[in-house]
Coordinates of C-alpha atoms in Angstrom, one line a residue:
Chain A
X271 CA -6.2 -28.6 -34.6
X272 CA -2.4 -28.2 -35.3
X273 CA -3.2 -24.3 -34.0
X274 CA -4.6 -25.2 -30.9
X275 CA -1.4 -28.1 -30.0
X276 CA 0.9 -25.7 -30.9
X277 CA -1.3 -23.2 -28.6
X278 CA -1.6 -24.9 -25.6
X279 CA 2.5 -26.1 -26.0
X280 CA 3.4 -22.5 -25.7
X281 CA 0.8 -22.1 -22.9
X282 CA 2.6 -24.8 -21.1
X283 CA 6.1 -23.3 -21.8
X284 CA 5.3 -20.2 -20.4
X285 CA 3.9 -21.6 -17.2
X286 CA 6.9 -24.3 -16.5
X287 CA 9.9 -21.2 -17.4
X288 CA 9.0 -19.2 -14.5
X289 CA 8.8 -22.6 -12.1
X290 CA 12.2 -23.8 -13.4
X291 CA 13.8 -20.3 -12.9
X292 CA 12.2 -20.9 -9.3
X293 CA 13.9 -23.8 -9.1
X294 CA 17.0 -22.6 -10.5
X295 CA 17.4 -20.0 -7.7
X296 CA 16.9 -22.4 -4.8
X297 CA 19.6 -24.1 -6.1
X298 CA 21.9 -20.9 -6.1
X299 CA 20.2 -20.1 -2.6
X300 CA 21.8 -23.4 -1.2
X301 CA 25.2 -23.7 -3.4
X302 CA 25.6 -20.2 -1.8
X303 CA 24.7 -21.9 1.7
X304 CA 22.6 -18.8 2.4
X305 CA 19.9 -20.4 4.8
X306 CA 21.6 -23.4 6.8
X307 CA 19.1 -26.4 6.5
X308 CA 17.9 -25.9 3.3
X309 CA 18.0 -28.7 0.9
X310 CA 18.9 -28.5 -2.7
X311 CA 16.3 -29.3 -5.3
X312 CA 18.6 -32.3 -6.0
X313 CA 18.6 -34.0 -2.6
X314 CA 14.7 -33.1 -2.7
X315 CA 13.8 -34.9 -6.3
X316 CA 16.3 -38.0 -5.1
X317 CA 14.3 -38.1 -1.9
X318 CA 10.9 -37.9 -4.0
X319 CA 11.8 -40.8 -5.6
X320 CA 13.2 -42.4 -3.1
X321 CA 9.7 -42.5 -1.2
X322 CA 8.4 -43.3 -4.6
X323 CA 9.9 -46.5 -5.0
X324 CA 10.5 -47.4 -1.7
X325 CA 7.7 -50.3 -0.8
X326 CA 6.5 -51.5 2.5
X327 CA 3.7 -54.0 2.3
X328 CA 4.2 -53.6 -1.3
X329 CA 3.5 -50.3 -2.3
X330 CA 5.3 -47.5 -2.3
X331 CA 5.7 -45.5 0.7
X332 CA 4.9 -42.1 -0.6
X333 CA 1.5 -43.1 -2.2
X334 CA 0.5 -45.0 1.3
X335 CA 0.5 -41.3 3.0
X336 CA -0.7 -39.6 0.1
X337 CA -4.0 -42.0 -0.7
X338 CA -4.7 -41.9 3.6
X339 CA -4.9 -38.2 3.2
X340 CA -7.0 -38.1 0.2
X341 CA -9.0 -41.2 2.0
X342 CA -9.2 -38.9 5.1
X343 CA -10.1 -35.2 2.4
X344 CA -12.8 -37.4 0.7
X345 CA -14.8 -38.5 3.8
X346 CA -14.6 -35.6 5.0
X347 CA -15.5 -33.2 2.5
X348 CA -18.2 -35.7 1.1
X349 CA -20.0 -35.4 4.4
X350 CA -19.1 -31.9 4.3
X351 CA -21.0 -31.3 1.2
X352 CA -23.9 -33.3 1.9
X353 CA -24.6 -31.8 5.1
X354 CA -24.0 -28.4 4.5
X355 CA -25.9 -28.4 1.1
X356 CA -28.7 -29.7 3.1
X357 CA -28.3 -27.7 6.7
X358 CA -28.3 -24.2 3.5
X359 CA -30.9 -25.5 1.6
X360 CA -33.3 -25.9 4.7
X361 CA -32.1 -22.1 5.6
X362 CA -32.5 -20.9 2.2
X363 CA -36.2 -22.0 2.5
X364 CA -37.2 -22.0 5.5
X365 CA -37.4 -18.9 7.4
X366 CA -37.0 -20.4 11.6
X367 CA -34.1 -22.6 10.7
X368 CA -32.9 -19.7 9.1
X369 CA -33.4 -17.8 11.9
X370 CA -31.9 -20.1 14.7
X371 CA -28.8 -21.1 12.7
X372 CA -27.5 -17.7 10.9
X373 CA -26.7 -16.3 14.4
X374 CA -25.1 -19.7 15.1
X375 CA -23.3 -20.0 12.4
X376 CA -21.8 -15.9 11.7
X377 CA -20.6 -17.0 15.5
X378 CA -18.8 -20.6 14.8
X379 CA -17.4 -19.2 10.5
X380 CA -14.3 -17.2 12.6
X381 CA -13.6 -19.4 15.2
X382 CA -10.1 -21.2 13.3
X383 CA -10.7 -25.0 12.2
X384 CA -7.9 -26.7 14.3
X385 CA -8.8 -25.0 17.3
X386 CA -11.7 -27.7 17.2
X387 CA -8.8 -29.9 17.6
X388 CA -7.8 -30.3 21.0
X389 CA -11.5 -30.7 21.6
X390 CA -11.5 -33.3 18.9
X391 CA -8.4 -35.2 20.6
X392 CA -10.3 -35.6 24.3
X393 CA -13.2 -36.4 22.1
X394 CA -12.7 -39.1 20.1
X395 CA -8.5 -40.0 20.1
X396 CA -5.7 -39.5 17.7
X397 CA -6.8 -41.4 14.3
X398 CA -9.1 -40.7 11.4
X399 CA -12.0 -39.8 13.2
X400 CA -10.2 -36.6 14.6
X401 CA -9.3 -35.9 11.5
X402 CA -11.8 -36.6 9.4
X403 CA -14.3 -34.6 11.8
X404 CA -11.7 -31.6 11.4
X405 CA -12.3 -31.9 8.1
X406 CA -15.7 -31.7 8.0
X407 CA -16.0 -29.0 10.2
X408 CA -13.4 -27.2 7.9
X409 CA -15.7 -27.5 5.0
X410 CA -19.2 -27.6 6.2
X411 CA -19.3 -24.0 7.5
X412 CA -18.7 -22.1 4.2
X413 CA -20.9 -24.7 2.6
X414 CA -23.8 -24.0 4.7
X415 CA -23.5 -20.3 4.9
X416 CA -23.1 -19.8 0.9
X417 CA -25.8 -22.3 0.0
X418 CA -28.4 -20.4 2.4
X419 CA -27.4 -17.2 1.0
X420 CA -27.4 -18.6 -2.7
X421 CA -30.9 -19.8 -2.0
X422 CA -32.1 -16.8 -0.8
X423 CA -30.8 -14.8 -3.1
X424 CA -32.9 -16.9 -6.1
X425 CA -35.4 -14.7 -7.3
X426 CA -39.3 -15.3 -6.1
X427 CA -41.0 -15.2 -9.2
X428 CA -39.3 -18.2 -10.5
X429 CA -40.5 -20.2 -7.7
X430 CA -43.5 -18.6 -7.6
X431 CA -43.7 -19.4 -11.9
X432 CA -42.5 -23.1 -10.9
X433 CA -45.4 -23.5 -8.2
X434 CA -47.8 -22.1 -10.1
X435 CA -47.4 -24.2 -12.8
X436 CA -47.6 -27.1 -10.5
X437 CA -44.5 -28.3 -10.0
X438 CA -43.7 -30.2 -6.7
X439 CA -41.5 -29.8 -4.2
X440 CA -38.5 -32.3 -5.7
X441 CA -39.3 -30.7 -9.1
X442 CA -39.1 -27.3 -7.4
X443 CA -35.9 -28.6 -5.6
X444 CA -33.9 -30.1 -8.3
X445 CA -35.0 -27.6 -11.4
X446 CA -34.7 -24.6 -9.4
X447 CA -33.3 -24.2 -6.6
X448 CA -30.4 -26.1 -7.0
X449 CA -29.7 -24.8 -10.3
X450 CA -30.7 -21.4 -9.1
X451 CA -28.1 -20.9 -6.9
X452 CA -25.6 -23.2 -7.8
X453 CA -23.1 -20.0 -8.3
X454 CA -22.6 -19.3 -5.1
X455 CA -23.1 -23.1 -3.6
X456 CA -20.1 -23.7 -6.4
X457 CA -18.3 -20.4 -4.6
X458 CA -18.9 -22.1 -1.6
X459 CA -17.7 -25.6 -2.3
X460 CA -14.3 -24.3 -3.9
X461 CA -13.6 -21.8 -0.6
X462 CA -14.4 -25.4 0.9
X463 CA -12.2 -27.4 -0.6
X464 CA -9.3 -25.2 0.5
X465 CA -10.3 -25.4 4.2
X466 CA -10.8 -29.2 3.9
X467 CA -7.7 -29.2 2.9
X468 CA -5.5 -27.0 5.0
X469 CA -7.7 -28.4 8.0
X470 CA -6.1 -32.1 6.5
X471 CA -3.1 -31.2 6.8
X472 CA -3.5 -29.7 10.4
X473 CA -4.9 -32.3 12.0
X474 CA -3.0 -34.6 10.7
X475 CA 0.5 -33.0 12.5
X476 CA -1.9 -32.8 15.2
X477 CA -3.7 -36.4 15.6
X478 CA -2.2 -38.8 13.1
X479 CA -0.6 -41.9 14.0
X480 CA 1.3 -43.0 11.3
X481 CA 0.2 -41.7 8.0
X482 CA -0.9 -39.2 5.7
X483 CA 1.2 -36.5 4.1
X484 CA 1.1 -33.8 7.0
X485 CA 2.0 -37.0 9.2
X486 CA 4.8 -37.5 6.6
X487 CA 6.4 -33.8 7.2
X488 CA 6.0 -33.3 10.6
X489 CA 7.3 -36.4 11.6
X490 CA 10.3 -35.3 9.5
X491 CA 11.3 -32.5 11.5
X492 CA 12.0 -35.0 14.7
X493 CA 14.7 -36.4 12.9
X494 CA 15.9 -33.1 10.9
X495 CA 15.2 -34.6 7.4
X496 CA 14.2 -32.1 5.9
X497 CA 14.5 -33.9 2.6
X498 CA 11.9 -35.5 3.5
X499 CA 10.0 -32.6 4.7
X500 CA 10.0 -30.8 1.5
X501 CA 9.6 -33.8 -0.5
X502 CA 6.1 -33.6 1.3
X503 CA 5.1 -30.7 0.6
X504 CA 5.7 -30.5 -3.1
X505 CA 3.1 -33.9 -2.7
X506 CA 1.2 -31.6 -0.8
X507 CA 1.6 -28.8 -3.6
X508 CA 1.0 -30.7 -6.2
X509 CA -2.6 -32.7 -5.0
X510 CA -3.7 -29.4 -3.3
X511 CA -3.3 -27.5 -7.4
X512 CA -5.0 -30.5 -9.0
X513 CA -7.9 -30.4 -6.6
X514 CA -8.4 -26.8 -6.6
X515 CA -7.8 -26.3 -10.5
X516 CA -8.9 -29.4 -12.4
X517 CA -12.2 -30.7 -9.9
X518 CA -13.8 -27.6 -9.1
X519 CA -12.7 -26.3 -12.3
X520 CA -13.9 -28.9 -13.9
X521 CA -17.4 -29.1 -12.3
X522 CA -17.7 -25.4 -12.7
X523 CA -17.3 -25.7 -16.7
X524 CA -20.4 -28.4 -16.4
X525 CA -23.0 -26.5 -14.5
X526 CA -22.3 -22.7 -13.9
X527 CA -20.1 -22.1 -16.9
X528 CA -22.3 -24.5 -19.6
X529 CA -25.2 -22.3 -18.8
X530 CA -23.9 -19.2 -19.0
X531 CA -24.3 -18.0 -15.5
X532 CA -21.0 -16.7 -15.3
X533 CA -18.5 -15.7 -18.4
X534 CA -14.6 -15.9 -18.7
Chain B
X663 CA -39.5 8.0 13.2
X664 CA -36.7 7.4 15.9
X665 CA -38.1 5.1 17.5
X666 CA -39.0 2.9 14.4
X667 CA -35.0 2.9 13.9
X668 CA -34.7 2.0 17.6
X669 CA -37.0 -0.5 16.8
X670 CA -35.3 -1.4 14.1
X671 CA -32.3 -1.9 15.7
X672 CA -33.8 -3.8 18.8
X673 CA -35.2 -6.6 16.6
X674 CA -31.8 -7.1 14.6
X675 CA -29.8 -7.7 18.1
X676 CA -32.2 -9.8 19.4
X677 CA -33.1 -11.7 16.5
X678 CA -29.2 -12.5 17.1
X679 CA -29.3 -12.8 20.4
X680 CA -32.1 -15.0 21.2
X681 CA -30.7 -17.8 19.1
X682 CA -27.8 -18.1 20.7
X683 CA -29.3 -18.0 23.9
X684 CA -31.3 -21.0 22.9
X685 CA -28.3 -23.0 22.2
X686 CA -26.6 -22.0 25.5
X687 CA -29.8 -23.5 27.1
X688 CA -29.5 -26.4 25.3
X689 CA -26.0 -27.0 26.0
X690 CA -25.9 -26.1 29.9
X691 CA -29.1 -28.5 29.9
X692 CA -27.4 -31.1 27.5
X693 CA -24.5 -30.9 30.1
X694 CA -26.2 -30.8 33.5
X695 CA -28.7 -34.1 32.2
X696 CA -25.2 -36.4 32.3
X697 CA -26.2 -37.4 29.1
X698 CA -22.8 -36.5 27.7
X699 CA -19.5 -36.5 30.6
X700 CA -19.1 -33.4 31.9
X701 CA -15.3 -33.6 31.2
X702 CA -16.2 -33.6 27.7
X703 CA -18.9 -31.0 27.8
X704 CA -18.5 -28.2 30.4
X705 CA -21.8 -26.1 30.6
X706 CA -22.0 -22.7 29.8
X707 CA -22.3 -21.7 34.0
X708 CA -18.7 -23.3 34.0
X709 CA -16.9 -22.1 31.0
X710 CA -17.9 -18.6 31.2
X711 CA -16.8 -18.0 34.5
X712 CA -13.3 -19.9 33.8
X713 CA -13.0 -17.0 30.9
X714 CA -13.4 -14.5 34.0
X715 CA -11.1 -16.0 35.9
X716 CA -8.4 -16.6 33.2
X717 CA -8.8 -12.5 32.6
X718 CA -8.5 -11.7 36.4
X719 CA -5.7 -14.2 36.8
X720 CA -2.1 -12.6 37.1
X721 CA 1.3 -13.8 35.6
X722 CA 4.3 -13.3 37.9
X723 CA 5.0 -10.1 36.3
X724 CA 1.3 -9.0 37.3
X725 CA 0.1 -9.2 33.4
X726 CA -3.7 -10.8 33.1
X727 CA -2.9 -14.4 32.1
X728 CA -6.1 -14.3 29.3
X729 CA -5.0 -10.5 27.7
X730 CA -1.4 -11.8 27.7
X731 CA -2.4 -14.6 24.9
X732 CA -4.9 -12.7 23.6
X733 CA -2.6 -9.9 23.1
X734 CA 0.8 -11.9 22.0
X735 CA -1.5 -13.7 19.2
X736 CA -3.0 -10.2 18.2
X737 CA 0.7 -9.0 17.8
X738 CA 1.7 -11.7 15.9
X739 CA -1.1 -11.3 13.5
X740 CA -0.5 -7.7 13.4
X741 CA 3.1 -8.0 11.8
X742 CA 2.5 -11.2 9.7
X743 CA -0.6 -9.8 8.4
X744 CA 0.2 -6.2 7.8
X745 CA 3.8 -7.5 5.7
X746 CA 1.8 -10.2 3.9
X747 CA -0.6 -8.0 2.9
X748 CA 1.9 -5.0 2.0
X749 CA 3.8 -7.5 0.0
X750 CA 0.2 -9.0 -1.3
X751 CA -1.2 -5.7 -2.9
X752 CA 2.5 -4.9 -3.8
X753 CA 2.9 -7.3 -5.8
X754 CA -0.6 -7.9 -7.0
X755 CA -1.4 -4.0 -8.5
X756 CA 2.2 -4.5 -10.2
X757 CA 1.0 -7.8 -11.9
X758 CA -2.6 -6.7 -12.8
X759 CA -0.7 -3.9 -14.7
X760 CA 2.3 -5.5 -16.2
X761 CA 1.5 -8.3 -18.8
X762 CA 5.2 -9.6 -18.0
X763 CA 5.5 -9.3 -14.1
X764 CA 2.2 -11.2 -14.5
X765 CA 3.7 -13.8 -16.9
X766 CA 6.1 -14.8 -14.6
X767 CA 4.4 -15.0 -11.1
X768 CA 1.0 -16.4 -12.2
X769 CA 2.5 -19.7 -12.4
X770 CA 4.1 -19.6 -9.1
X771 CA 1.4 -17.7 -7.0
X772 CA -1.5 -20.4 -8.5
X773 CA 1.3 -23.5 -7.4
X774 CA 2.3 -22.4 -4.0
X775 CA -1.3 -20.9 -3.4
X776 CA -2.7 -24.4 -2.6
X777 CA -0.3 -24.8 0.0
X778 CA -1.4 -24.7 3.5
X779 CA 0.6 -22.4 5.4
X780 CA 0.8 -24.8 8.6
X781 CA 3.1 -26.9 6.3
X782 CA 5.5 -25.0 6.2
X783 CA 6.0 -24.6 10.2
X784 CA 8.0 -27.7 10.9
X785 CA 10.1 -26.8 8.0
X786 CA 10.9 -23.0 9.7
X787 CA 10.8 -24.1 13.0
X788 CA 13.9 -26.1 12.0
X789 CA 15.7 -23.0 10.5
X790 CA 14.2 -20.0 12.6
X791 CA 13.8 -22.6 15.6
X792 CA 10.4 -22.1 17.9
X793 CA 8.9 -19.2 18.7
X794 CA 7.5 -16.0 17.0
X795 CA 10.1 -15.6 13.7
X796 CA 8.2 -19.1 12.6
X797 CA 4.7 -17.8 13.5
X798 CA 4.9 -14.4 12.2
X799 CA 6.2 -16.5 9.2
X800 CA 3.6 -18.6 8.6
X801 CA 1.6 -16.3 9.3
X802 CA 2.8 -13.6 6.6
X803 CA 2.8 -17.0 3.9
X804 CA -0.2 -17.5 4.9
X805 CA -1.9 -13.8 4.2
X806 CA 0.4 -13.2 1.4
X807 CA -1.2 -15.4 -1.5
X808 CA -5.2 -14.6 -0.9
X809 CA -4.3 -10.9 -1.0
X810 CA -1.7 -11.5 -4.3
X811 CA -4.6 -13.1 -5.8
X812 CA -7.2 -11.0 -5.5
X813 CA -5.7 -7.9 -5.7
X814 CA -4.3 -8.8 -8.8
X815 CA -7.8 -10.0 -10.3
X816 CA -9.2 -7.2 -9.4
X817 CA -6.5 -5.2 -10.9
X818 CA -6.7 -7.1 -14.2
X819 CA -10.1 -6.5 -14.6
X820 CA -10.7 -3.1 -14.5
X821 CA -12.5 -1.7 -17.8
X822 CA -9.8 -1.4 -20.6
X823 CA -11.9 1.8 -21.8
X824 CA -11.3 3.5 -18.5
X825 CA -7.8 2.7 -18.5
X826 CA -7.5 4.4 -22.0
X827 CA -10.3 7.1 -21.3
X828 CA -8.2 8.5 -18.5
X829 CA -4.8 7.6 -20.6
X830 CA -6.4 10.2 -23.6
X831 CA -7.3 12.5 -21.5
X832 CA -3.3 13.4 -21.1
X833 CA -3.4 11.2 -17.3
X834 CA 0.3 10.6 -16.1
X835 CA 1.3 7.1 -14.9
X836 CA 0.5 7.8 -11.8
X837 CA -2.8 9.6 -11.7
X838 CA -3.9 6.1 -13.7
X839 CA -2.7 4.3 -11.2
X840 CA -4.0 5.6 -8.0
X841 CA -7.1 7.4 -9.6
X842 CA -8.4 4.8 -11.8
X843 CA -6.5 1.1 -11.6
X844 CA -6.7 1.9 -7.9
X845 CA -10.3 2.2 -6.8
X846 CA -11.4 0.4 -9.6
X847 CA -9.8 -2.7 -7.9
X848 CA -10.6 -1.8 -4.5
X849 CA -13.8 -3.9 -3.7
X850 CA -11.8 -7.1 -4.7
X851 CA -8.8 -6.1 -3.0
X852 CA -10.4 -5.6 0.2
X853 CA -12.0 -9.1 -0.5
X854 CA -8.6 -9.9 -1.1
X855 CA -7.4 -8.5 2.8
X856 CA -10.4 -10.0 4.4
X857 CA -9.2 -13.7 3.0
X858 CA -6.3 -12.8 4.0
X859 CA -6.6 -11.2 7.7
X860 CA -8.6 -15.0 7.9
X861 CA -6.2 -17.3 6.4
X862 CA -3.6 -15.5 8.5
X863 CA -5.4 -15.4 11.8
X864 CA -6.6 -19.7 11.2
X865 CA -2.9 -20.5 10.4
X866 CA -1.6 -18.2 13.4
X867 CA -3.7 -20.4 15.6
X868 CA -2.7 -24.3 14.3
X869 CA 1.1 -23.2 14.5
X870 CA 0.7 -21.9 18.1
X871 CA -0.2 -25.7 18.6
X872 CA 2.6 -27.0 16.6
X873 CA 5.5 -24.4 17.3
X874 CA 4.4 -23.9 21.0
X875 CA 5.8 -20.6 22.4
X876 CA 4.2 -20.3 26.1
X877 CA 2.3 -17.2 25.0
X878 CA -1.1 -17.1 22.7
X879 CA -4.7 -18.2 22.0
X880 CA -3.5 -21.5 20.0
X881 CA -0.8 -22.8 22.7
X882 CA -3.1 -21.9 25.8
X883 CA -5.9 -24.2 24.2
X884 CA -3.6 -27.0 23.4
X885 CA -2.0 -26.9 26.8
X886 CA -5.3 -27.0 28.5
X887 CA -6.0 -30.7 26.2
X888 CA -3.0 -32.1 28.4
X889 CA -4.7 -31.3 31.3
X890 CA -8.2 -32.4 30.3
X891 CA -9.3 -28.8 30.4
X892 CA -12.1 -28.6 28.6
X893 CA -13.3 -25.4 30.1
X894 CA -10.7 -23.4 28.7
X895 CA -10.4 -25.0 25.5
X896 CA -14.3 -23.7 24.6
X897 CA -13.6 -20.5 26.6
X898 CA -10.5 -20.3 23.8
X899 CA -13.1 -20.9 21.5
X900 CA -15.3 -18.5 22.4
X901 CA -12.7 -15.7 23.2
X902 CA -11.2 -16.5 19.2
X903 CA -14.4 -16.1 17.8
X904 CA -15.5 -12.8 19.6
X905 CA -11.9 -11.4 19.0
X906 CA -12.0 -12.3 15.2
X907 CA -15.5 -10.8 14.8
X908 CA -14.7 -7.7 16.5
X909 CA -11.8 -7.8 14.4
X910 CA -13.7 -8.1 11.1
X911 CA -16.3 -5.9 11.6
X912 CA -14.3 -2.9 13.5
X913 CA -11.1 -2.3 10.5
X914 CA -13.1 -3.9 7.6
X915 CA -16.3 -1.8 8.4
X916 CA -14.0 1.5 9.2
X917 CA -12.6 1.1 5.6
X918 CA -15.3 -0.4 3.1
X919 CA -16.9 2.8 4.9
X920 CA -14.3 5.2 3.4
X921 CA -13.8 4.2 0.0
X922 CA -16.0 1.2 -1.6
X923 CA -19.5 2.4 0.0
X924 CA -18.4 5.8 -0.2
X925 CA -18.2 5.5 -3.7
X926 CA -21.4 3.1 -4.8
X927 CA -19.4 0.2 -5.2
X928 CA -20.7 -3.2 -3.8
X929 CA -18.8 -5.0 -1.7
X930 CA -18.9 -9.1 -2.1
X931 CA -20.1 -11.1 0.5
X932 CA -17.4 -13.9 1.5

């Protein structure tokens, strides 16, 4: 017990030394006035708290952007997941969808997510929907694809062995398939989650009015406070490593890892 | 026998094609039935053509207006990817094989990784102003960290017993490095470059809507939403994701074929 504290204390140490020595050459960087513009970490962690603090409508200003975005990231990526899971599942078994959308899709995985954008804006306006649609077109791709191949790759004797033995098709469904290729639907979600959330932050310069954190920075530059702007993206930083570390990480350690599809 | 190949080869292109060709149907007919506005819809027998004109149209100094985006974009991608990923496998060979040069940039690769590259536009755009210094940029950020990361995975987990087999056998820094560390980590390098050609290529595109420069695939499709063009924005569509599969398959084909399927090793599907 006293081993592992004093473990994961040293573990912590030796990731926070090199961020502090990070920090502690920005600062030289601007006492040295070697890039005009840039903030010291100072003026950043004032304005941090500043937006922290600040209240309108009684709460503070920072977490009104930052809990629209994560509004906007969950609805998004929630239909994200259920679709695609669904669209990859019915390709993974069924060999004309598979058929009529692989094609479809190898065509639409390069095209970039915010070029659906400007499509997006005749479409349906600045506002959530824009942005929640990029989302979802962010995510649901990779989804999609990885699920169908995850499904296809399961092998066919164990769905053979499931059928055989009489299981039906929501048996079938939710004891084997799912589970069957849950490695690379997992692979799939977290490559997901990254688009979601790049695609978040694009749209939102793009089609926000008012809020959310890419609102928050690009809004910024129009009146060159770019303590504001970096204040955002160390929000942004910050919720984009706890997403990608501690929920997908998290879910992986309860399905994939806990039954000891892949090690590490 | 050859003609089983053709064969062969016939059913995979139009087992592709035919698909697709379905969809364009449904569209043009979706399109032409006024069930959705044709502003907002454009069939396929409108936005192909506008792609043809775009490419035969001229710029005043007699360039075709389509090839001049196409081309500025390309070039942009070409130097912010080619650094990024320089920098990437640079930095991510010296990591996998340093347990201190790991130590200290783990933690600030997997904090800045999340980052989305586009956020850091506005930001450079007010120090490097508009224009291609800020997109190439963004773009090389945006490359850097998926070829960092899986470069230097891939470089941490090759076999310790090959490492030492090779090390025994009286190997000098070097040969271990480029004979063994090398190709053991190339399948997830190249992962690692085709992340990164992506991310680089996705990012290159939102900032040429946010940093507008006049010139390339992302500005001509956002100018063409203040005009209500529709057309050209799913002709840009189309043109980006012919370009980026050509792309793909043309440099990542020509070098899996010379060194991971050359020598057995499986490359991962992404």
């Amino acid at each position: 017990m006293y081993e592992e504290a004093r473990d994961s204390i040293r573990r912590f140490i030796l990731f926070t030394l090199p961020l502090i020595s990070l920090v502690l050459i920005w600062q030289a960087v601007c006492s040295l006035d070697l890039i005009k513009m840039l903030p010291s970490p100072l003026e950043v962690a004032k304005t941090l708290l500043r937006l922290s603090f600040q209240t309108q409508g009684g709460w503070p200003v920072l977490a009104l952007h930052l809990s629209r975005s994560l509004l906007r990231v969950g609805a998004g990526f929630a239909l994200a997941m259920v679709a695609g899971i669904a669209v990859g599942l019915l390709m993974g078994t069924n060999r004309y969808a598979d058929f009529l959308l692989r094609p479809i899709f190898s065509v639409l995985l390069p095209v970039p997510t915010l070029a659906w954008v400007p499509i997006l804006l005749i479409w349906t306006g600045t506002g959530d929907d824009t942005i929640i649609i990029a989302i979802f077109l962010g995510g649901f791709f990779s989804i999609a694809y990885n699920t169908a191949t995850g499904v296809r790759s399961i092998d066919r004797d164990l769905i053979l062995a499931a059928k055989t033995m009489g299981a039906t098709r929501w048996t079938l469904f939710t004891r084997v398939l799912l589970p069957g290729s849950m490695v690379p639907v997992l692979a799939g979600l977290r490559l997901a989650v990254g688009y979601s959330w790049r695609a978040l932050v694009g749209a939102e310069m793009l089609a926000a009015a008012g809020w959310g954190l890419g609102y928050l920075v690009f809004a910024a530059r129009a009146f060159m406070a770019v303590n504001v702007m970096f204040a955002g993206l160390i929000t942004i930083m910050a919720t984009g490593y706890i997403m990608e570390n501690l929920l997908v990480g998290s879910l992986e350690k309860r399905t994939v890892k806990k039954w000891g599809m892949i090690r590490i | 026998m050859k003609s089983g190949l053709n064969n062969r080869y016939l059913r995979s292109a139009l087992s592709f094609v035919v698909p697709l060709l379905l969809v364009g149907c449904i569209w043009e007919a979706v399109s032409r039935s006024g069930l959705v506005k044709p502003v907002l819809l454009p069939p396929p027998s409108v936005v192909f053509p506008r792609i043809a004109y775009l490419f035969a149209a001229r710029t005043a100094d007699g360039q075709s207006v389509l090839l001049k985006h196409i081309v500025t974009s390309l070039y942009r991608l070409l130097i912010g990817f080619s650094t990024g990923a320089a920098l990437g496998v640079g930095l991510g060979l010296a990591m996998g094989s340093n347990r201190f040069i790991y130590g200290y940039f783990n933690p600030i690769i997997s904090i800045l990784m999340p980052v989305p590259g586009i956020t850091w536009a506005p930001i450079l755009v007010l120090i490097l102003g508009f224009g291609d210094p800020t997109l190439v940029t963004v773009t090389f950020i945006a490359s850097f960290f998926p070829v960092v990361y899986n470069t230097c995975s891939g470089a941490r987990s090759v076999e310790r017993d090959l490492l030492l087999a090779a090390k025994i056998m009286g190997a000098s820094r070097s040969t271990v490095f480029f004979r063994v560390l090398l190709p053991s980590s190339a399948p997830q390098l190249i992962t690692g470059l085709k992340l990164g050609l992506a991310r680089g290529w996705r990012t290159l595109i939102a900032v040429e809507m946010i940093a507008s420069a006049l010139w390339g695939l992302g500005y001509m499709i956002f100018d063409a939403k203040e005009y209500l063009r529709t057309d050209i924005i799913y002709g840009g569509i189309i043109v980006m994701a012919v370009i980026f599969a050509v792309l793909e398959k043309t440099v990542f084909g020509y070098v899996e074929g010379k060194t991971i399927e050359k020598w057995g090793m499986a490359s991962q599907i992404v």
